[in-house]
Amino acid sequence: MKTAYTRVSRSILMATAAFAAPVALAQSAPQDSPQAAGEATAASDGTEIIVTAQKRSENLQNVPISIQAFGTQKLEQLNVASFDDYAKALPSVSFQSFGPGQTQLSFRGITSGGDGLRGGSQPTAALYLDEVPVTTIGNAVDLHVYDIARVEALSGPQGTLFGSSSLAGTLRIIPAKPDTKEFSGRIDVSGTKVGKGTGGGSIEGFVNIPLSDRAALRVVGFYQRDGGYIDSVPGTRTFTLGDDNPATNVTVNNAKFVKDNVNTTDTVGGRAALKVDLDDSWTIEPAVIYQHQTTRGSFLFDPRIGDLKVTDFGPSRNRDDWVLATMTINGKIGNWDLTYAGGYFDRKIDNLSDYSEYSVAYDQFQGGYYTYFPTGNGGFLDPTQQVHGHDALTKQSHELRISSPAGERYKVAAGVFYQRQTDRIVADYYINGLAAIPNSPAVPKAGDDLFATRAYRVDRDYAAFIDGSFDITPSLTLAGGVRVFRYNNTFVGFSGFRSNTTAANCIPVVADDRVCNNFDRQAKQTSQTHRVNLTWKIDPDRLVYATYSTGYRPGGNNRRPNVNPYVADTLNNYELGFKTSWFDRKLRLNGALFYEEWKNLQYGLAPVGSAGVTNIYNAGNARVYGAEMDFNLRLGGLNLSGSGALIDGKLTTDFCSFDTNGNPDCTLGVVAAPRGTPLPVQPRFKGNMTARYEFELGKAKAFVQGTLNHQSGTRSYLTTREADLLGRTRGFETFDFSVGAKVSGFDISAFIENAFDKRGILSINTVCTPSICGAAARYYPIKPQVFGIKLGHDL
C-alpha cells in the first residue's frame, strides 16, 4: 500500500502543480463549454440530456451524431456499477473479456476478435474519463461507476475531435463536478448475493463542499465486493511426455486449487476534484482518481466439466492498480473560448493465470518436446505451466483547443493534441523447478521460464485538428473537419526461448537494455482523417442528418524480427440519421442507418511454426451494414425506454495464409478466412427495453421496474480454423427487476438481475492460442442470478 500512496501523492502534486500554468492556457466556463456540461445531467423526466460529444454543451437532440447517453439518474435506475453493467445497455457496444479489468471494447462490430495483446494493436474504440483519454494498450480499465454525471457512447469514427483509437467509436465517462452553490453529499450501502454463489456488497459516498463562492471541493470514496459463482472442481491429468513407455508418465491433480465460488472481486478507490473560479472568466479544475481492483480465480468456465465449473491446476488472479491526475483550464481570449485538458495516467497490472492447457496440448501434439524434462534422478518434472504477466503502463496526454462564440452563424473549433503511452512488459511462462534440472531449457536470468518476454513499448501520437459549421439557412447546417496526425511507435526487448538468446545468460535485466534484445522495431506514419455533415432541422423537435466520416488506428511493430510491422487501419463511415421528439416531447425517437468500410484491418494470429508467438497482420478489408435506434416514451407515471442495433459485418477480401517468415501470402492458395466471413464478437442483433412505473405511496415516491435484454449469438474469432475450434455462442434473453421508494431523503430498493438465471455466453476464449488450446475453450458468461438490496441517504 505504501507504493500506492506514493503514486497517489505524486499524481496530486502533478495535478496541483498545473495551477502555475500560464493564464494563456485558460478558458472560461460559458454555458456551451464542457465545464458547464459536466454539471448537467438528464432531466428528471428524461426529456433533456446535455452532452459534449462535439466539445460543446448541447442538447442530445440537437447533436447530429449517433450517440446514447445515460445521466446520473438512469445509471442508478439500471444499477450500473461496472463495465459489464452499462455495456449490456449499449446495443452498438460489444466486448471480449477474461474478467473485470480484462476487457476489449468495440463499437458497431469493428473488431477482429484478436485485440487485447500487450504487444499488439491498440483498441478500435477509445475510452475517455471526462476530457482525458485512458485508452491503454491491451485491456480497458473498469472504472467503478459512482457519482458519475454521464456516460456517452459515440458510435462511428470520431477521429476529427477524439483522434487515435477512436476508429469505431468513443466511450466517455464524465464524473460529477464540484459545485460552488451549495453543500451536498450522499452515502449508499448495498448487499448482494449471487443465486448459487457467495455474497457481496458495497459502501459508497461523496461530499461536495463549497470552499467559497468561487471554489468547491468534491470527494468520492467507494468499496465493492462482488461474490463468486464459478467452482474449481477436482481433476487429474496424465502426461505421456511423448514416450510410449508408461513408466515415464506423470500424473498430476489439482487438489490444492479446489474451491467453490473462486471468482471474487474487490474494488476500492476514490476521487477528489477541485474547482476554482479565478475570476468571472477563468476556471481551473485539478482532479485525481485512484482505483485498486483485485480479482481471484477464473471468470470463464469449462463446458466440458460442467456449468460454471473449471479444473484449474494453478492459481489465478488479476491486480489492477491505477491513478489518473488531470487538469482542465478554461478561459477566454476576447469572446473566444480556450481549453487546455491534460492528464497523466499510471497503471500497474499483475496477472497470474493457469496455463496448464498449453502443457496438455504440447504433450499431445508436439511429441513431448515442451513436456519431457528429466530431473536427473530417474523422475520427471510436472510440466504444468503458469504464466505471470506484469505491465507497467503510463500515459500522458495534452490538448489545447480554441472555440468560436456560441450562437454565431459560423462556429469553429481548432486545436493540437499530443499523447505518449508506454508499457514495460514482463511475462514469465514458467514450470516449477525447470531451472534446476540438468541441461535445463530455462531462459537464462528468467528463473523457471520456458518462455520469457521483457519488452518496452512506446506509442506516440501527434495531431492538429479543425472542425467547424456554417448555418446555410436557419434550418440547414453544413459542418466538417479534418485532423492531421502522426504516430511514431517503438518496440524493443526480448521474447522467446533459451534458443533465442544471443549469448550465455543473455536476457535484458530491464526492458530497455538493448545489449541482448532480439527485436528493436519502429513504425511511423503521417496521414489525416476528416468528416462532412449536413443537418436539416425540420422544426424545433425534429432533425435529419447525413455524415461521411473517417477514423484510424495507429500501426505498430511485431516481436518476431522477420515479420513486418503492421500499418494503420482506417474506417470510412456513411451515415443517415434522425433525432425526433413527438407529442409535446413525450416521445423521443432517434435512429441511424450506416455503412462502414474497414481497410487494412489489424488482426493478431499465431501461425503454424511460430511456437505460439502471436503476430499482428493487416488481414484485408471488411464492410459493415447496420441500423441503430433508441426511444423514450412518458405516459404519466409510466416510462418506457429501449434501444437496439442490427449489425452485419463481413470480410470483403480474403485473409491469406502465411509464408515461411510469417507474412501474408495469398499465392499459397490457402486462406485463413475467406471473403464473406462474418466479423466476430458483435451480435447481429442486440437490444433492450425498460418499463418503469413511479407512483405515490403515502409520503413516499415509489417505483417498480423491469428490463429485458436480448442479443443474438456470435462468432468468437475471425479466422476459420480458430472459429471452428471454438464454435459459436447462442442468443439469449435476460430479465432484471427492481422495486423501491424514496422518502425523507432516504432511498431503499431491492433488485434481482438475470432473474431466471439464464446462462448467456458473451465470448469464447482460451488462455493460449485457439489453434493450440481450442479443445479447451472456456466460456465467459453473463453474471448469474443476483439478488440485492440498496439503501441511500442524502446528506
PDB file of N, CA, C and O in Angstrom, residues 260-308:
ATOM      1  N   ASP A 260     -14.951 -23.745  -4.058  1.00  0.00           N
ATOM      2  CA  ASP A 260     -16.182 -23.230  -4.635  1.00  0.00           C
ATOM      3  C   ASP A 260     -16.141 -21.710  -4.726  1.00  0.00           C
ATOM      4  O   ASP A 260     -15.508 -21.038  -3.901  1.00  0.00           O
ATOM      5  N   ASN A 261     -16.841 -21.177  -5.729  1.00  0.00           N
ATOM      6  CA  ASN A 261     -17.034 -19.729  -5.865  1.00  0.00           C
ATOM      7  C   ASN A 261     -15.706 -18.963  -5.806  1.00  0.00           C
ATOM      8  O   ASN A 261     -15.518 -18.041  -5.014  1.00  0.00           O
ATOM      9  N   VAL A 262     -14.795 -19.348  -6.698  1.00  0.00           N
ATOM     10  CA  VAL A 262     -13.432 -18.821  -6.621  1.00  0.00           C
ATOM     11  C   VAL A 262     -13.308 -17.397  -7.159  1.00  0.00           C
ATOM     12  O   VAL A 262     -12.377 -16.674  -6.813  1.00  0.00           O
ATOM     13  N   ASN A 263     -14.229 -16.967  -8.019  1.00  0.00           N
ATOM     14  CA  ASN A 263     -14.013 -15.724  -8.761  1.00  0.00           C
ATOM     15  C   ASN A 263     -14.634 -14.510  -8.067  1.00  0.00           C
ATOM     16  O   ASN A 263     -15.637 -13.959  -8.477  1.00  0.00           O
ATOM     17  N   THR A 264     -13.987 -14.067  -7.010  1.00  0.00           N
ATOM     18  CA  THR A 264     -14.437 -12.876  -6.286  1.00  0.00           C
ATOM     19  C   THR A 264     -13.677 -11.642  -6.767  1.00  0.00           C
ATOM     20  O   THR A 264     -12.577 -11.745  -7.315  1.00  0.00           O
ATOM     21  N   THR A 265     -14.282 -10.472  -6.536  1.00  0.00           N
ATOM     22  CA  THR A 265     -13.678  -9.207  -6.943  1.00  0.00           C
ATOM     23  C   THR A 265     -13.804  -8.192  -5.816  1.00  0.00           C
ATOM     24  O   THR A 265     -14.871  -8.044  -5.222  1.00  0.00           O
ATOM     25  N   ASP A 266     -12.690  -7.500  -5.523  1.00  0.00           N
ATOM     26  CA  ASP A 266     -12.700  -6.382  -4.585  1.00  0.00           C
ATOM     27  C   ASP A 266     -12.235  -5.136  -5.319  1.00  0.00           C
ATOM     28  O   ASP A 266     -11.171  -5.143  -5.962  1.00  0.00           O
ATOM     29  N   THR A 267     -13.013  -4.072  -5.219  1.00  0.00           N
ATOM     30  CA  THR A 267     -12.692  -2.812  -5.865  1.00  0.00           C
ATOM     31  C   THR A 267     -12.776  -1.701  -4.836  1.00  0.00           C
ATOM     32  O   THR A 267     -13.799  -1.553  -4.152  1.00  0.00           O
ATOM     33  N   VAL A 268     -11.709  -0.923  -4.708  1.00  0.00           N
ATOM     34  CA  VAL A 268     -11.673   0.176  -3.758  1.00  0.00           C
ATOM     35  C   VAL A 268     -11.020   1.377  -4.430  1.00  0.00           C
ATOM     36  O   VAL A 268     -10.118   1.224  -5.257  1.00  0.00           O
ATOM     37  N   GLY A 269     -11.498   2.560  -4.107  1.00  0.00           N
ATOM     38  CA  GLY A 269     -10.888   3.737  -4.715  1.00  0.00           C
ATOM     39  C   GLY A 269     -11.603   5.008  -4.325  1.00  0.00           C
ATOM     40  O   GLY A 269     -12.465   5.030  -3.436  1.00  0.00           O
ATOM     41  N   GLY A 270     -11.226   6.071  -5.010  1.00  0.00           N
ATOM     42  CA  GLY A 270     -11.835   7.355  -4.714  1.00  0.00           C
ATOM     43  C   GLY A 270     -11.434   8.404  -5.721  1.00  0.00           C
ATOM     44  O   GLY A 270     -10.610   8.169  -6.612  1.00  0.00           O
ATOM     45  N   ARG A 271     -12.045   9.552  -5.555  1.00  0.00           N
ATOM     46  CA  ARG A 271     -11.817  10.655  -6.479  1.00  0.00           C
ATOM     47  C   ARG A 271     -11.873  11.966  -5.700  1.00  0.00           C
ATOM     48  O   ARG A 271     -12.694  12.128  -4.786  1.00  0.00           O
ATOM     49  N   ALA A 272     -11.010  12.893  -6.054  1.00  0.00           N
ATOM     50  CA  ALA A 272     -11.042  14.229  -5.474  1.00  0.00           C
ATOM     51  C   ALA A 272     -10.906  15.232  -6.614  1.00  0.00           C
ATOM     52  O   ALA A 272     -10.013  15.106  -7.460  1.00  0.00           O
ATOM     53  N   ALA A 273     -11.797  16.212  -6.639  1.00  0.00           N
ATOM     54  CA  ALA A 273     -11.777  17.230  -7.693  1.00  0.00           C
ATOM     55  C   ALA A 273     -11.962  18.594  -7.051  1.00  0.00           C
ATOM     56  O   ALA A 273     -12.786  18.771  -6.148  1.00  0.00           O
ATOM     57  N   LEU A 274     -11.191  19.544  -7.525  1.00  0.00           N
ATOM     58  CA  LEU A 274     -11.247  20.914  -7.026  1.00  0.00           C
ATOM     59  C   LEU A 274     -11.605  21.841  -8.177  1.00  0.00           C
ATOM     60  O   LEU A 274     -11.054  21.717  -9.277  1.00  0.00           O
ATOM     61  N   LYS A 275     -12.512  22.752  -7.932  1.00  0.00           N
ATOM     62  CA  LYS A 275     -12.873  23.759  -8.925  1.00  0.00           C
ATOM     63  C   LYS A 275     -12.600  25.131  -8.322  1.00  0.00           C
ATOM     64  O   LYS A 275     -13.035  25.430  -7.206  1.00  0.00           O
ATOM     65  N   VAL A 276     -11.870  25.965  -9.073  1.00  0.00           N
ATOM     66  CA  VAL A 276     -11.560  27.318  -8.625  1.00  0.00           C
ATOM     67  C   VAL A 276     -11.885  28.288  -9.748  1.00  0.00           C
ATOM     68  O   VAL A 276     -11.307  28.200 -10.840  1.00  0.00           O
ATOM     69  N   ASP A 277     -12.807  29.205  -9.510  1.00  0.00           N
ATOM     70  CA  ASP A 277     -13.082  30.299 -10.436  1.00  0.00           C
ATOM     71  C   ASP A 277     -12.151  31.447 -10.068  1.00  0.00           C
ATOM     72  O   ASP A 277     -12.375  32.145  -9.062  1.00  0.00           O
ATOM     73  N   LEU A 278     -11.090  31.631 -10.846  1.00  0.00           N
ATOM     74  CA  LEU A 278     -10.127  32.679 -10.539  1.00  0.00           C
ATOM     75  C   LEU A 278     -10.762  34.056 -10.639  1.00  0.00           C
ATOM     76  O   LEU A 278     -10.430  34.967  -9.881  1.00  0.00           O
ATOM     77  N   ASP A 279     -11.657  34.217 -11.604  1.00  0.00           N
ATOM     78  CA  ASP A 279     -12.479  35.409 -11.742  1.00  0.00           C
ATOM     79  C   ASP A 279     -13.689  35.009 -12.568  1.00  0.00           C
ATOM     80  O   ASP A 279     -14.005  33.826 -12.685  1.00  0.00           O
ATOM     81  N   ASP A 280     -14.361  35.969 -13.160  1.00  0.00           N
ATOM     82  CA  ASP A 280     -15.560  35.644 -13.935  1.00  0.00           C
ATOM     83  C   ASP A 280     -15.248  34.933 -15.237  1.00  0.00           C
ATOM     84  O   ASP A 280     -16.167  34.416 -15.893  1.00  0.00           O
ATOM     85  N   SER A 281     -13.977  34.893 -15.633  1.00  0.00           N
ATOM     86  CA  SER A 281     -13.618  34.315 -16.926  1.00  0.00           C
ATOM     87  C   SER A 281     -12.703  33.106 -16.834  1.00  0.00           C
ATOM     88  O   SER A 281     -12.550  32.391 -17.808  1.00  0.00           O
ATOM     89  N   TRP A 282     -12.063  32.890 -15.683  1.00  0.00           N
ATOM     90  CA  TRP A 282     -11.042  31.852 -15.597  1.00  0.00           C
ATOM     91  C   TRP A 282     -11.432  30.784 -14.585  1.00  0.00           C
ATOM     92  O   TRP A 282     -11.805  31.107 -13.456  1.00  0.00           O
ATOM     93  N   THR A 283     -11.323  29.535 -14.987  1.00  0.00           N
ATOM     94  CA  THR A 283     -11.627  28.403 -14.109  1.00  0.00           C
ATOM     95  C   THR A 283     -10.563  27.331 -14.273  1.00  0.00           C
ATOM     96  O   THR A 283     -10.146  27.030 -15.401  1.00  0.00           O
ATOM     97  N   ILE A 284     -10.142  26.763 -13.157  1.00  0.00           N
ATOM     98  CA  ILE A 284      -9.208  25.638 -13.206  1.00  0.00           C
ATOM     99  C   ILE A 284      -9.795  24.483 -12.403  1.00  0.00           C
ATOM    100  O   ILE A 284     -10.453  24.695 -11.380  1.00  0.00           O
ATOM    101  N   GLU A 285      -9.555  23.269 -12.878  1.00  0.00           N
ATOM    102  CA  GLU A 285     -10.083  22.069 -12.227  1.00  0.00           C
ATOM    103  C   GLU A 285      -9.036  20.963 -12.213  1.00  0.00           C
ATOM    104  O   GLU A 285      -8.906  20.218 -13.183  1.00  0.00           O
ATOM    105  N   PRO A 286      -8.279  20.836 -11.127  1.00  0.00           N
ATOM    106  CA  PRO A 286      -7.433  19.643 -10.982  1.00  0.00           C
ATOM    107  C   PRO A 286      -8.239  18.516 -10.353  1.00  0.00           C
ATOM    108  O   PRO A 286      -9.150  18.755  -9.556  1.00  0.00           O
ATOM    109  N   ALA A 287      -7.918  17.292 -10.706  1.00  0.00           N
ATOM    110  CA  ALA A 287      -8.635  16.135 -10.153  1.00  0.00           C
ATOM    111  C   ALA A 287      -7.710  14.928 -10.126  1.00  0.00           C
ATOM    112  O   ALA A 287      -6.776  14.821 -10.939  1.00  0.00           O
ATOM    113  N   VAL A 288      -7.980  14.029  -9.201  1.00  0.00           N
ATOM    114  CA  VAL A 288      -7.240  12.773  -9.084  1.00  0.00           C
ATOM    115  C   VAL A 288      -8.237  11.648  -8.863  1.00  0.00           C
ATOM    116  O   VAL A 288      -9.157  11.772  -8.048  1.00  0.00           O
ATOM    117  N   ILE A 289      -8.068  10.562  -9.602  1.00  0.00           N
ATOM    118  CA  ILE A 289      -8.865   9.347  -9.414  1.00  0.00           C
ATOM    119  C   ILE A 289      -7.904   8.195  -9.129  1.00  0.00           C
ATOM    120  O   ILE A 289      -6.905   8.032  -9.840  1.00  0.00           O
ATOM    121  N   TYR A 290      -8.206   7.405  -8.107  1.00  0.00           N
ATOM    122  CA  TYR A 290      -7.406   6.233  -7.792  1.00  0.00           C
ATOM    123  C   TYR A 290      -8.325   5.025  -7.651  1.00  0.00           C
ATOM    124  O   TYR A 290      -9.413   5.122  -7.071  1.00  0.00           O
ATOM    125  N   GLN A 291      -7.884   3.879  -8.184  1.00  0.00           N
ATOM    126  CA  GLN A 291      -8.669   2.646  -8.035  1.00  0.00           C
ATOM    127  C   GLN A 291      -7.742   1.445  -7.954  1.00  0.00           C
ATOM    128  O   GLN A 291      -6.774   1.337  -8.725  1.00  0.00           O
ATOM    129  N   HIS A 292      -8.052   0.555  -7.039  1.00  0.00           N
ATOM    130  CA  HIS A 292      -7.350  -0.723  -6.917  1.00  0.00           C
ATOM    131  C   HIS A 292      -8.383  -1.835  -7.001  1.00  0.00           C
ATOM    132  O   HIS A 292      -9.376  -1.825  -6.269  1.00  0.00           O
ATOM    133  N   GLN A 293      -8.143  -2.772  -7.889  1.00  0.00           N
ATOM    134  CA  GLN A 293      -9.082  -3.876  -8.088  1.00  0.00           C
ATOM    135  C   GLN A 293      -8.324  -5.197  -8.088  1.00  0.00           C
ATOM    136  O   GLN A 293      -7.309  -5.347  -8.786  1.00  0.00           O
ATOM    137  N   THR A 294      -8.822  -6.147  -7.315  1.00  0.00           N
ATOM    138  CA  THR A 294      -8.230  -7.484  -7.264  1.00  0.00           C
ATOM    139  C   THR A 294      -9.309  -8.511  -7.580  1.00  0.00           C
ATOM    140  O   THR A 294     -10.367  -8.533  -6.940  1.00  0.00           O
ATOM    141  N   THR A 295      -9.050  -9.340  -8.579  1.00  0.00           N
ATOM    142  CA  THR A 295      -9.933 -10.465  -8.878  1.00  0.00           C
ATOM    143  C   THR A 295      -9.174 -11.751  -8.604  1.00  0.00           C
ATOM    144  O   THR A 295      -7.957 -11.824  -8.771  1.00  0.00           O
ATOM    145  N   ARG A 296      -9.919 -12.758  -8.205  1.00  0.00           N
ATOM    146  CA  ARG A 296      -9.322 -14.058  -7.906  1.00  0.00           C
ATOM    147  C   ARG A 296     -10.071 -15.132  -8.678  1.00  0.00           C
ATOM    148  O   ARG A 296     -11.286 -15.038  -8.852  1.00  0.00           O
ATOM    149  N   GLY A 297      -9.342 -16.139  -9.105  1.00  0.00           N
ATOM    150  CA  GLY A 297      -9.968 -17.248  -9.793  1.00  0.00           C
ATOM    151  C   GLY A 297     -10.330 -16.922 -11.227  1.00  0.00           C
ATOM    152  O   GLY A 297     -10.098 -15.824 -11.735  1.00  0.00           O
ATOM    153  N   SER A 298     -10.942 -17.876 -11.887  1.00  0.00           N
ATOM    154  CA  SER A 298     -11.316 -17.745 -13.290  1.00  0.00           C
ATOM    155  C   SER A 298     -12.732 -17.208 -13.420  1.00  0.00           C
ATOM    156  O   SER A 298     -13.633 -17.602 -12.684  1.00  0.00           O
ATOM    157  N   PHE A 299     -12.943 -16.308 -14.382  1.00  0.00           N
ATOM    158  CA  PHE A 299     -14.272 -15.795 -14.688  1.00  0.00           C
ATOM    159  C   PHE A 299     -14.861 -16.486 -15.918  1.00  0.00           C
ATOM    160  O   PHE A 299     -15.917 -16.095 -16.400  1.00  0.00           O
ATOM    161  N   LEU A 300     -14.155 -17.484 -16.426  1.00  0.00           N
ATOM    162  CA  LEU A 300     -14.632 -18.305 -17.522  1.00  0.00           C
ATOM    163  C   LEU A 300     -14.801 -19.731 -17.020  1.00  0.00           C
ATOM    164  O   LEU A 300     -14.072 -20.175 -16.127  1.00  0.00           O
ATOM    165  N   PHE A 301     -15.766 -20.453 -17.568  1.00  0.00           N
ATOM    166  CA  PHE A 301     -15.952 -21.837 -17.147  1.00  0.00           C
ATOM    167  C   PHE A 301     -15.722 -22.775 -18.319  1.00  0.00           C
ATOM    168  O   PHE A 301     -15.747 -22.376 -19.482  1.00  0.00           O
ATOM    169  N   ASP A 302     -15.491 -24.041 -17.999  1.00  0.00           N
ATOM    170  CA  ASP A 302     -15.171 -25.073 -18.980  1.00  0.00           C
ATOM    171  C   ASP A 302     -16.420 -25.929 -19.212  1.00  0.00           C
ATOM    172  O   ASP A 302     -16.816 -26.696 -18.315  1.00  0.00           O
ATOM    173  N   PRO A 303     -17.068 -25.819 -20.363  1.00  0.00           N
ATOM    174  CA  PRO A 303     -18.309 -26.584 -20.581  1.00  0.00           C
ATOM    175  C   PRO A 303     -18.089 -28.090 -20.565  1.00  0.00           C
ATOM    176  O   PRO A 303     -19.049 -28.846 -20.370  1.00  0.00           O
ATOM    177  N   ARG A 304     -16.850 -28.552 -20.748  1.00  0.00           N
ATOM    178  CA  ARG A 304     -16.569 -29.993 -20.688  1.00  0.00           C
ATOM    179  C   ARG A 304     -16.718 -30.520 -19.261  1.00  0.00           C
ATOM    180  O   ARG A 304     -17.015 -31.694 -19.056  1.00  0.00           O
ATOM    181  N   ILE A 305     -16.497 -29.610 -18.299  1.00  0.00           N
ATOM    182  CA  ILE A 305     -16.541 -30.010 -16.895  1.00  0.00           C
ATOM    183  C   ILE A 305     -17.957 -29.874 -16.336  1.00  0.00           C
ATOM    184  O   ILE A 305     -18.432 -30.719 -15.580  1.00  0.00           O
ATOM    185  N   GLY A 306     -18.632 -28.797 -16.721  1.00  0.00           N
ATOM    186  CA  GLY A 306     -19.980 -28.564 -16.223  1.00  0.00           C
ATOM    187  C   GLY A 306     -20.293 -27.089 -16.140  1.00  0.00           C
ATOM    188  O   GLY A 306     -19.425 -26.227 -16.353  1.00  0.00           O
ATOM    189  N   ASP A 307     -21.533 -26.778 -15.818  1.00  0.00           N
ATOM    190  CA  ASP A 307     -21.978 -25.398 -15.745  1.00  0.00           C
ATOM    191  C   ASP A 307     -21.243 -24.656 -14.629  1.00  0.00           C
ATOM    192  O   ASP A 307     -21.259 -25.078 -13.465  1.00  0.00           O
ATOM    193  N   LEU A 308     -20.591 -23.561 -14.997  1.00  0.00           N
ATOM    194  CA  LEU A 308     -19.866 -22.709 -14.052  1.00  0.00           C
ATOM    195  C   LEU A 308     -18.813 -23.489 -13.266  1.00  0.00           C
ATOM    196  O   LEU A 308     -18.593 -23.244 -12.076  1.00  0.00           O
TER     197      LEU A 308
END
